[in-house]
Amino acid sequence: MSIYLDHAATAFPKAPDVAEAVTLFLKQAAGNPGRGGHRLTVSASRVVEGAREDVAALLGGNPERTVFGPGATFWINAVLASRLKAGDRVVTTALEHNAVMRPLRWYEKKRRVKVAVVHGRSSDGVPTVDEMVERVTRAPTSLVVMNHACNVTGSVLPVAEVAQAVSPVPVLVDAAQTAGSRPIDFDEMGVAALAASGHKGLLGPTGIGVLLLAPWFEIEPLVRGGTGSRSESEEMPEHLPDRLEAGTVNTVGAAGLGAACAWIRERAVEAIHDHGRQLLLRLVAGLKDVPGVFLHGWESDKPRVNILSFTMRGKDTGELAAWLDRKHSVMVRAGLHCAPAAHQRLETFPNGTIRVGIGPFNTESDIDALIAAINEAYENGIS
Ligand SMILES: Cc1ncc(COP(=O)(O)O)c(C=O)c1O
């Protein structure tokens, strides 16, 4: 039996109701939402708007200001495109995913945007609020962009505290690794915008993600086109979510994501997090005494999502992960996890780490199988 421990890349399996919701939508309700008034349009609108409410309720946002798009990457790019102009300054952290770093480096090179990267001094690289404030106040700053949790180590960053301390500078949060994995109350956080993937902790299909916008923070659409509303106008409607949802929304994805979020709410995010936390502690206890195993960014008392990165002396991470899959049917991710800056900060560049991403359906025996395999790798090698 295979063991999937790569939930930080994408959740598998998805929430139990997702496949059925998607199939049911395609078989019974797959009209184009908001286009016309016949019954299939109405049923599709109902599914999409129901999903919007489910996502917003789970993340503590206002459904009207919760917009669907292809994923966290798209929404991060959309916010940057709307808010940055030549000469602006952005403050970010060394723990960002390339979904943040690559567009920021592009703006730096092509649009003369200044990018200041905070390297937190703590061993997991998480910047303190003071370190962020110090950098933000050093020069006029247009935007702060921060990971909510680092996808390499699982460490949580103090986004709400930073947002409060740097106000009125807006903070954009990349919540790809926390949405559905840790409790989030967007309205309480005080951040300007939060981008999340539908296919990771939210346990939905790929190709759908959300952006939540604070009532005081607006962005211009990145793409413009039909919305079904205000068809008489050649300009985008002013109201959300239509203003930011040009073209037919991913209805199939929304059907799945809505079902997933409803399932998560029923089970409770806290319970999902605690289940993963117990497994994470079991994994750490089992790995930390294996000679030559190094845990990266692990600090037991700090808030985190249920991710663990490790390396093994003398073993190439790619070869070790391939051996785990081939010999033990354990799937983990090896390498740089699309976050070269984080690996540089953690001193695991360029070889990267083995990343274990624990999900709600993993069990103690999954973890024990991985621990046993790593012990075997130490004793007998991986050939
Ligand atoms: C921290 C972080 N940000 C952004 C992304 C990209 O998310 P999406 O697949 O929704 O574009 C990921 C996923 O790999 C991630 O881990």
GROMACS .gro file of C-alpha atoms and ligand atoms in nm:
model
  399
    1MET     CA    1   0.000   0.000   0.000
    2SER     CA    2   0.139   0.339  -0.089
    3ILE     CA    3   0.182   0.617   0.162
    4TYR     CA    4   0.131   0.976   0.054
    5LEU     CA    5   0.324   1.230   0.263
    6ASP     CA    6   0.339   1.521   0.020
    7HIS     CA    7   0.035   1.723   0.125
    8ALA     CA    8   0.237   2.044   0.116
    9ALA     CA    9   0.253   2.002  -0.263
   10THR     CA   10  -0.111   1.906  -0.302
   11ALA     CA   11  -0.359   1.716  -0.087
   12PHE     CA   12  -0.424   1.352  -0.165
   13PRO     CA   13  -0.676   1.216  -0.115
   14LYS     CA   14  -0.908   1.515  -0.137
   15ALA     CA   15  -1.187   1.562   0.116
   16PRO     CA   16  -1.430   1.267   0.092
   17ASP     CA   17  -1.713   1.464  -0.070
   18VAL     CA   18  -1.509   1.636  -0.341
   19ALA     CA   19  -1.519   1.378  -0.621
   20GLU     CA   20  -1.893   1.331  -0.578
   21ALA     CA   21  -1.960   1.707  -0.575
   22VAL     CA   22  -1.758   1.750  -0.895
   23THR     CA   23  -1.933   1.458  -1.068
   24LEU     CA   24  -2.275   1.573  -0.958
   25PHE     CA   25  -2.206   1.925  -1.080
   26LEU     CA   26  -2.090   1.801  -1.420
   27LYS     CA   27  -2.387   1.568  -1.455
   28GLN     CA   28  -2.662   1.788  -1.322
   29ALA     CA   29  -2.573   2.153  -1.281
   30ALA     CA   30  -2.302   2.250  -1.528
   31GLY     CA   31  -2.444   2.570  -1.673
   32ASN     CA   32  -2.255   2.899  -1.690
   33PRO     CA   33  -2.316   3.089  -1.365
   34GLY     CA   34  -2.469   3.435  -1.389
   35ARG     CA   35  -2.519   3.409  -1.768
   36GLY     CA   36  -2.889   3.436  -1.846
   37GLY     CA   37  -3.172   3.301  -1.632
   38HIS     CA   38  -3.245   2.941  -1.730
   39ARG     CA   39  -3.235   2.664  -1.475
   40LEU     CA   40  -2.882   2.539  -1.545
   41THR     CA   41  -2.742   2.888  -1.510
   42VAL     CA   42  -2.927   2.921  -1.182
   43SER     CA   43  -2.804   2.584  -1.053
   44ALA     CA   44  -2.444   2.666  -1.149
   45SER     CA   45  -2.470   3.007  -0.979
   46ARG     CA   46  -2.602   2.838  -0.670
   47VAL     CA   47  -2.308   2.599  -0.657
   48VAL     CA   48  -2.049   2.873  -0.712
   49GLU     CA   49  -2.205   3.115  -0.463
   50GLY     CA   50  -2.250   2.833  -0.211
   51ALA     CA   51  -1.882   2.747  -0.249
   52ARG     CA   52  -1.788   3.112  -0.202
   53GLU     CA   53  -1.982   3.117   0.123
   54ASP     CA   54  -1.820   2.793   0.241
   55VAL     CA   55  -1.469   2.923   0.170
   56ALA     CA   56  -1.537   3.263   0.326
   57ALA     CA   57  -1.688   3.103   0.637
   58LEU     CA   58  -1.386   2.877   0.677
   59LEU     CA   59  -1.135   3.160   0.636
   60GLY     CA   60  -1.329   3.425   0.825
   61GLY     CA   61  -1.390   3.657   0.531
   62ASN     CA   62  -1.680   3.832   0.364
   63PRO     CA   63  -1.813   3.621   0.072
   64GLU     CA   64  -1.852   3.933  -0.145
   65ARG     CA   65  -1.482   4.002  -0.106
   66THR     CA   66  -1.376   3.640  -0.162
   67VAL     CA   67  -1.285   3.594  -0.527
   68PHE     CA   68  -1.211   3.279  -0.723
   69GLY     CA   69  -0.916   3.237  -0.957
   70PRO     CA   70  -0.671   2.968  -1.063
   71GLY     CA   71  -0.465   2.960  -0.743
   72ALA     CA   72  -0.247   3.142  -0.493
   73THR     CA   73   0.016   3.222  -0.758
   74PHE     CA   74  -0.237   3.398  -0.978
   75TRP     CA   75  -0.373   3.610  -0.696
   76ILE     CA   76  -0.032   3.708  -0.565
   77ASN     CA   77   0.060   3.820  -0.918
   78ALA     CA   78  -0.270   4.006  -0.953
   79VAL     CA   79  -0.215   4.204  -0.633
   80LEU     CA   80   0.145   4.288  -0.726
   81ALA     CA   81   0.043   4.394  -1.078
   82SER     CA   82  -0.226   4.619  -0.942
   83ARG     CA   83  -0.031   4.780  -0.657
   84LEU     CA   84   0.329   4.817  -0.779
   85LYS     CA   85   0.461   5.096  -0.994
   86ALA     CA   86   0.812   5.207  -1.087
   87GLY     CA   87   1.007   5.331  -0.786
   88ASP     CA   88   0.789   5.156  -0.528
   89ARG     CA   89   0.945   4.960  -0.246
   90VAL     CA   90   0.829   4.617  -0.127
   91VAL     CA   91   0.939   4.440   0.190
   92THR     CA   92   0.928   4.062   0.197
   93THR     CA   93   1.098   3.773   0.377
   94ALA     CA   94   1.363   3.517   0.288
   95LEU     CA   95   1.107   3.242   0.348
   96GLU     CA   96   0.895   3.311   0.041
   97HIS     CA   97   0.792   3.067  -0.229
   98ASN     CA   98   0.875   3.151  -0.590
   99ALA     CA   99   0.508   3.248  -0.630
  100VAL     CA  100   0.623   3.565  -0.450
  101MET     CA  101   0.996   3.580  -0.526
  102ARG     CA  102   0.980   3.538  -0.903
  103PRO     CA  103   0.726   3.814  -0.968
  104LEU     CA  104   0.905   4.042  -0.721
  105ARG     CA  105   1.242   3.985  -0.890
  106TRP     CA  106   1.075   4.056  -1.225
  107TYR     CA  107   0.933   4.385  -1.096
  108GLU     CA  108   1.274   4.469  -0.956
  109LYS     CA  109   1.446   4.406  -1.289
  110LYS     CA  110   1.183   4.534  -1.532
  111ARG     CA  111   0.987   4.794  -1.338
  112ARG     CA  112   1.247   4.943  -1.104
  113VAL     CA  113   1.063   4.825  -0.793
  114LYS     CA  114   1.289   4.801  -0.489
  115VAL     CA  115   1.269   4.469  -0.306
  116ALA     CA  116   1.394   4.443   0.053
  117VAL     CA  117   1.424   4.087   0.185
  118VAL     CA  118   1.423   4.034   0.562
  119HIS     CA  119   1.640   3.745   0.681
  120GLY     CA  120   1.506   3.653   1.022
  121ARG     CA  121   1.786   3.585   1.269
  122SER     CA  122   1.615   3.291   1.444
  123SER     CA  123   1.731   2.941   1.350
  124ASP     CA  124   1.421   2.874   1.138
  125GLY     CA  125   1.459   3.210   0.961
  126VAL     CA  126   1.122   3.343   1.080
  127PRO     CA  127   1.155   3.720   1.114
  128THR     CA  128   1.034   3.885   1.432
  129VAL     CA  129   0.782   4.166   1.420
  130ASP     CA  130   1.062   4.408   1.514
  131GLU     CA  131   1.283   4.286   1.231
  132MET     CA  132   0.997   4.344   0.985
  133VAL     CA  133   0.910   4.685   1.127
  134GLU     CA  134   1.273   4.795   1.124
  135ARG     CA  135   1.298   4.720   0.752
  136VAL     CA  136   0.958   4.865   0.662
  137THR     CA  137   1.027   5.193   0.837
  138ARG     CA  138   1.375   5.234   0.687
  139ALA     CA  139   1.225   5.383   0.368
  140PRO     CA  140   0.878   5.459   0.228
  141THR     CA  141   0.717   5.119   0.159
  142SER     CA  142   0.421   5.044  -0.067
  143LEU     CA  143   0.355   4.683   0.024
  144VAL     CA  144   0.466   4.402   0.256
  145VAL     CA  145   0.437   4.048   0.117
  146MET     CA  146   0.468   3.759   0.360
  147ASN     CA  147   0.426   3.386   0.370
  148HIS     CA  148   0.182   3.273   0.638
  149ALA     CA  149   0.379   2.951   0.675
  150CYS     CA  150   0.704   2.856   0.507
  151ASN     CA  151   0.649   2.566   0.268
  152VAL     CA  152   0.998   2.427   0.338
  153THR     CA  153   0.991   2.413   0.718
  154GLY     CA  154   0.625   2.468   0.814
  155SER     CA  155   0.716   2.761   1.042
  156VAL     CA  156   0.438   3.016   1.084
  157LEU     CA  157   0.518   3.385   1.036
  158PRO     CA  158   0.359   3.656   1.256
  159VAL     CA  159   0.151   3.813   0.978
  160ALA     CA  160  -0.125   3.965   1.194
  161GLU     CA  161   0.123   4.123   1.435
  162VAL     CA  162   0.327   4.262   1.145
  163ALA     CA  163   0.012   4.401   0.979
  164GLN     CA  164  -0.079   4.583   1.297
  165ALA     CA  165   0.273   4.714   1.354
  166VAL     CA  166   0.333   4.844   0.999
  167SER     CA  167  -0.016   4.986   0.941
  168PRO     CA  168  -0.111   5.169   0.718
  169VAL     CA  169   0.133   4.985   0.490
  170PRO     CA  170  -0.079   4.701   0.343
  171VAL     CA  171   0.026   4.340   0.398
  172LEU     CA  172  -0.039   4.072   0.135
  173VAL     CA  173  -0.033   3.721   0.285
  174ASP     CA  174   0.051   3.403   0.097
  175ALA     CA  175  -0.164   3.152   0.285
  176ALA     CA  176  -0.105   2.862   0.043
  177GLN     CA  177   0.025   2.644   0.327
  178THR     CA  178  -0.207   2.753   0.609
  179ALA     CA  179  -0.557   2.772   0.460
  180GLY     CA  180  -0.738   2.465   0.588
  181SER     CA  181  -0.434   2.357   0.790
  182ARG     CA  182  -0.449   2.612   1.071
  183PRO     CA  183  -0.741   2.825   1.190
  184ILE     CA  184  -0.758   3.154   0.998
  185ASP     CA  185  -0.978   3.450   1.077
  186PHE     CA  186  -0.914   3.688   0.791
  187ASP     CA  187  -1.125   3.973   0.930
  188GLU     CA  188  -0.936   3.955   1.260
  189MET     CA  189  -0.593   3.938   1.099
  190GLY     CA  190  -0.596   4.298   0.982
  191VAL     CA  191  -0.407   4.218   0.661
  192ALA     CA  192  -0.498   4.376   0.328
  193ALA     CA  193  -0.526   4.060   0.120
  194LEU     CA  194  -0.480   3.687   0.156
  195ALA     CA  195  -0.419   3.446  -0.130
  196ALA     CA  196  -0.481   3.072  -0.088
  197SER     CA  197  -0.467   2.755  -0.296
  198GLY     CA  198  -0.775   2.536  -0.319
  199HIS     CA  199  -0.580   2.214  -0.364
  200LYS     CA  200  -0.358   2.197  -0.055
  201GLY     CA  201  -0.494   2.229   0.300
  202LEU     CA  202  -0.836   2.324   0.163
  203LEU     CA  203  -0.850   1.968   0.019
  204GLY     CA  204  -1.012   2.072  -0.309
  205PRO     CA  205  -0.924   2.022  -0.676
  206THR     CA  206  -0.631   2.189  -0.850
  207GLY     CA  207  -0.693   2.495  -1.069
  208ILE     CA  208  -0.887   2.692  -0.814
  209GLY     CA  209  -0.777   2.930  -0.542
  210VAL     CA  210  -0.908   3.236  -0.365
  211LEU     CA  211  -0.820   3.592  -0.279
  212LEU     CA  212  -0.974   3.759   0.024
  213LEU     CA  213  -0.971   4.138   0.030
  214ALA     CA  214  -1.010   4.365   0.332
  215PRO     CA  215  -1.290   4.625   0.299
  216TRP     CA  216  -1.029   4.900   0.275
  217PHE     CA  217  -0.810   4.738   0.010
  218GLU     CA  218  -0.893   4.738  -0.361
  219ILE     CA  219  -0.708   4.601  -0.659
  220GLU     CA  220  -0.749   4.647  -1.032
  221PRO     CA  221  -0.836   4.334  -1.231
  222LEU     CA  222  -0.543   4.157  -1.394
  223VAL     CA  223  -0.770   4.029  -1.670
  224ARG     CA  224  -1.083   4.191  -1.802
  225GLY     CA  225  -1.375   4.031  -1.985
  226GLY     CA  226  -1.726   3.897  -1.952
  227THR     CA  227  -1.883   3.854  -1.612
  228GLY     CA  228  -2.250   3.795  -1.700
  229SER     CA  229  -2.331   4.112  -1.505
  230ARG     CA  230  -2.361   4.464  -1.655
  231SER     CA  231  -2.344   4.323  -2.008
  232GLU     CA  232  -2.445   4.664  -2.146
  233SER     CA  233  -2.109   4.808  -2.038
  234GLU     CA  234  -1.770   4.779  -2.210
  235GLU     CA  235  -1.600   4.825  -1.876
  236MET     CA  236  -1.563   4.588  -1.584
  237PRO     CA  237  -1.838   4.618  -1.323
  238GLU     CA  238  -1.738   4.803  -1.009
  239HIS     CA  239  -1.874   4.548  -0.765
  240LEU     CA  240  -1.696   4.245  -0.625
  241PRO     CA  241  -1.661   3.957  -0.687
  242ASP     CA  242  -1.750   4.024  -1.055
  243ARG     CA  243  -1.491   4.299  -1.092
  244LEU     CA  244  -1.210   4.045  -1.044
  245GLU     CA  245  -1.370   3.738  -1.202
  246ALA     CA  246  -1.354   3.794  -1.579
  247GLY     CA  247  -1.444   3.495  -1.795
  248THR     CA  248  -1.624   3.182  -1.684
  249VAL     CA  249  -1.518   3.096  -1.334
  250ASN     CA  250  -1.386   2.743  -1.267
  251THR     CA  251  -1.727   2.605  -1.175
  252VAL     CA  252  -1.610   2.245  -1.149
  253GLY     CA  253  -1.330   2.349  -0.916
  254ALA     CA  254  -1.569   2.563  -0.711
  255ALA     CA  255  -1.808   2.269  -0.672
  256GLY     CA  256  -1.523   2.057  -0.536
  257LEU     CA  257  -1.375   2.332  -0.322
  258GLY     CA  258  -1.711   2.418  -0.166
  259ALA     CA  259  -1.764   2.055  -0.070
  260ALA     CA  260  -1.412   2.035   0.071
  261CYS     CA  261  -1.451   2.350   0.282
  262ALA     CA  262  -1.786   2.229   0.417
  263TRP     CA  263  -1.621   1.900   0.513
  264ILE     CA  264  -1.329   2.080   0.684
  265ARG     CA  265  -1.568   2.300   0.881
  266GLU     CA  266  -1.761   1.996   0.997
  267ARG     CA  267  -1.443   1.820   1.105
  268ALA     CA  268  -1.293   2.149   1.241
  269VAL     CA  269  -0.958   2.292   1.130
  270GLU     CA  270  -0.831   2.273   1.489
  271ALA     CA  271  -0.893   1.896   1.493
  272ILE     CA  272  -0.718   1.854   1.155
  273HIS     CA  273  -0.424   2.057   1.279
  274ASP     CA  274  -0.400   1.865   1.608
  275HIS     CA  275  -0.416   1.529   1.431
  276GLY     CA  276  -0.128   1.634   1.205
  277ARG     CA  277   0.064   1.778   1.498
  278GLN     CA  278   0.057   1.444   1.684
  279LEU     CA  279   0.191   1.271   1.375
  280LEU     CA  280   0.456   1.538   1.330
  281LEU     CA  281   0.577   1.495   1.688
  282ARG     CA  282   0.588   1.118   1.635
  283LEU     CA  283   0.796   1.169   1.321
  284VAL     CA  284   1.036   1.406   1.494
  285ALA     CA  285   1.077   1.164   1.787
  286GLY     CA  286   1.149   0.881   1.543
  287LEU     CA  287   1.396   1.071   1.323
  288LYS     CA  288   1.591   1.289   1.557
  289ASP     CA  289   1.813   1.011   1.693
  290VAL     CA  290   1.888   0.846   1.360
  291PRO     CA  291   2.261   0.918   1.312
  292GLY     CA  292   2.325   1.165   1.031
  293VAL     CA  293   1.965   1.293   1.012
  294PHE     CA  294   1.927   1.670   1.041
  295LEU     CA  295   1.592   1.838   1.096
  296HIS     CA  296   1.582   2.184   0.937
  297GLY     CA  297   1.386   2.471   1.088
  298TRP     CA  298   1.239   2.250   1.357
  299GLU     CA  299   1.165   2.433   1.681
  300SER     CA  300   0.913   2.235   1.880
  301ASP     CA  301   0.750   2.522   2.066
  302LYS     CA  302   0.684   2.748   1.769
  303PRO     CA  303   0.357   2.765   1.575
  304ARG     CA  304   0.373   2.570   1.254
  305VAL     CA  305   0.188   2.369   0.995
  306ASN     CA  306   0.254   1.998   0.977
  307ILE     CA  307   0.555   1.996   0.752
  308LEU     CA  308   0.902   1.865   0.836
  309SER     CA  309   1.219   1.910   0.631
  310PHE     CA  310   1.522   1.688   0.686
  311THR     CA  311   1.844   1.578   0.525
  312MET     CA  312   2.063   1.273   0.577
  313ARG     CA  313   2.441   1.297   0.580
  314GLY     CA  314   2.593   1.146   0.268
  315LYS     CA  315   2.259   1.094   0.092
  316ASP     CA  316   2.138   1.291  -0.206
  317THR     CA  317   1.783   1.410  -0.131
  318GLY     CA  318   1.654   1.318  -0.478
  319GLU     CA  319   1.800   0.968  -0.460
  320LEU     CA  320   1.669   0.914  -0.107
  321ALA     CA  321   1.317   1.024  -0.204
  322ALA     CA  322   1.324   0.803  -0.514
  323TRP     CA  323   1.436   0.507  -0.300
  324LEU     CA  324   1.159   0.574  -0.045
  325ASP     CA  325   0.904   0.564  -0.326
  326ARG     CA  326   1.054   0.264  -0.506
  327LYS     CA  327   1.140   0.047  -0.208
  328HIS     CA  328   0.884   0.154   0.053
  329SER     CA  329   0.604   0.319  -0.149
  330VAL     CA  330   0.645   0.635   0.060
  331MET     CA  331   0.593   0.956  -0.137
  332VAL     CA  332   0.774   1.266  -0.013
  333ARG     CA  333   0.919   1.561  -0.200
  334ALA     CA  334   1.291   1.619  -0.244
  335GLY     CA  335   1.480   1.927  -0.353
  336LEU     CA  336   1.425   2.300  -0.327
  337HIS     CA  337   1.043   2.308  -0.307
  338CYS     CA  338   1.021   2.622  -0.529
  339ALA     CA  339   1.178   2.828  -0.252
  340PRO     CA  340   1.551   2.886  -0.325
  341ALA     CA  341   1.570   3.192  -0.097
  342ALA     CA  342   1.441   2.989   0.197
  343HIS     CA  343   1.700   2.718   0.133
  344GLN     CA  344   1.975   2.977   0.116
  345ARG     CA  345   1.859   3.118   0.449
  346LEU     CA  346   1.838   2.766   0.599
  347GLU     CA  347   2.174   2.670   0.445
  348THR     CA  348   2.024   2.377   0.257
  349PHE     CA  349   2.094   2.525  -0.088
  350PRO     CA  350   2.147   2.379  -0.351
  351ASN     CA  351   2.077   2.020  -0.243
  352GLY     CA  352   1.750   2.103  -0.069
  353THR     CA  353   1.571   1.878   0.176
  354ILE     CA  354   1.333   1.588   0.200
  355ARG     CA  355   1.000   1.748   0.285
  356VAL     CA  356   0.730   1.553   0.462
  357GLY     CA  357   0.383   1.708   0.432
  358ILE     CA  358   0.131   1.547   0.667
  359GLY     CA  359  -0.240   1.551   0.583
  360PRO     CA  360  -0.566   1.476   0.761
  361PHE     CA  361  -0.585   1.118   0.636
  362ASN     CA  362  -0.236   1.008   0.739
  363THR     CA  363  -0.203   0.762   1.023
  364GLU     CA  364   0.056   0.663   1.282
  365SER     CA  365   0.147   0.361   1.071
  366ASP     CA  366   0.233   0.593   0.775
  367ILE     CA  367   0.474   0.779   0.998
  368ASP     CA  368   0.618   0.460   1.146
  369ALA     CA  369   0.679   0.324   0.796
  370LEU     CA  370   0.879   0.635   0.706
  371ILE     CA  371   1.079   0.618   1.029
  372ALA     CA  372   1.157   0.249   0.971
  373ALA     CA  373   1.264   0.322   0.614
  374ILE     CA  374   1.500   0.600   0.722
  375ASN     CA  375   1.653   0.369   0.983
  376GLU     CA  376   1.702   0.110   0.710
  377ALA     CA  377   1.862   0.374   0.487
  378TYR     CA  378   2.108   0.450   0.768
  379GLU     CA  379   2.188   0.085   0.841
  380ASN     CA  380   2.194  -0.065   0.491
  381GLY     CA  381   2.216   0.228   0.249
  382ILE     CA  382   1.975   0.301  -0.036
  383SER     CA  383   2.105   0.106  -0.332
  384LIG     C1  384   0.393   2.898   0.007
  384LIG     C2  385   0.332   2.874  -0.127
  384LIG     N1  386   0.289   2.977  -0.201
  384LIG     C3  387   0.232   2.960  -0.321
  384LIG     C4  388   0.216   2.835  -0.376
  384LIG     C5  389   0.149   2.821  -0.510
  384LIG     O1  390   0.013   2.790  -0.493
  384LIG     P1  391  -0.084   2.758  -0.617
  384LIG     O2  392  -0.053   2.618  -0.660
  384LIG     O3  393  -0.221   2.770  -0.561
  384LIG     O4  394  -0.058   2.860  -0.721
  384LIG     C6  395   0.260   2.724  -0.303
  384LIG     C7  396   0.246   2.588  -0.360
  384LIG     O5  397   0.335   2.520  -0.394
  384LIG     C8  398   0.320   2.743  -0.176
  384LIG     O6  399   0.364   2.641  -0.103
   0.00000   0.00000   0.00000
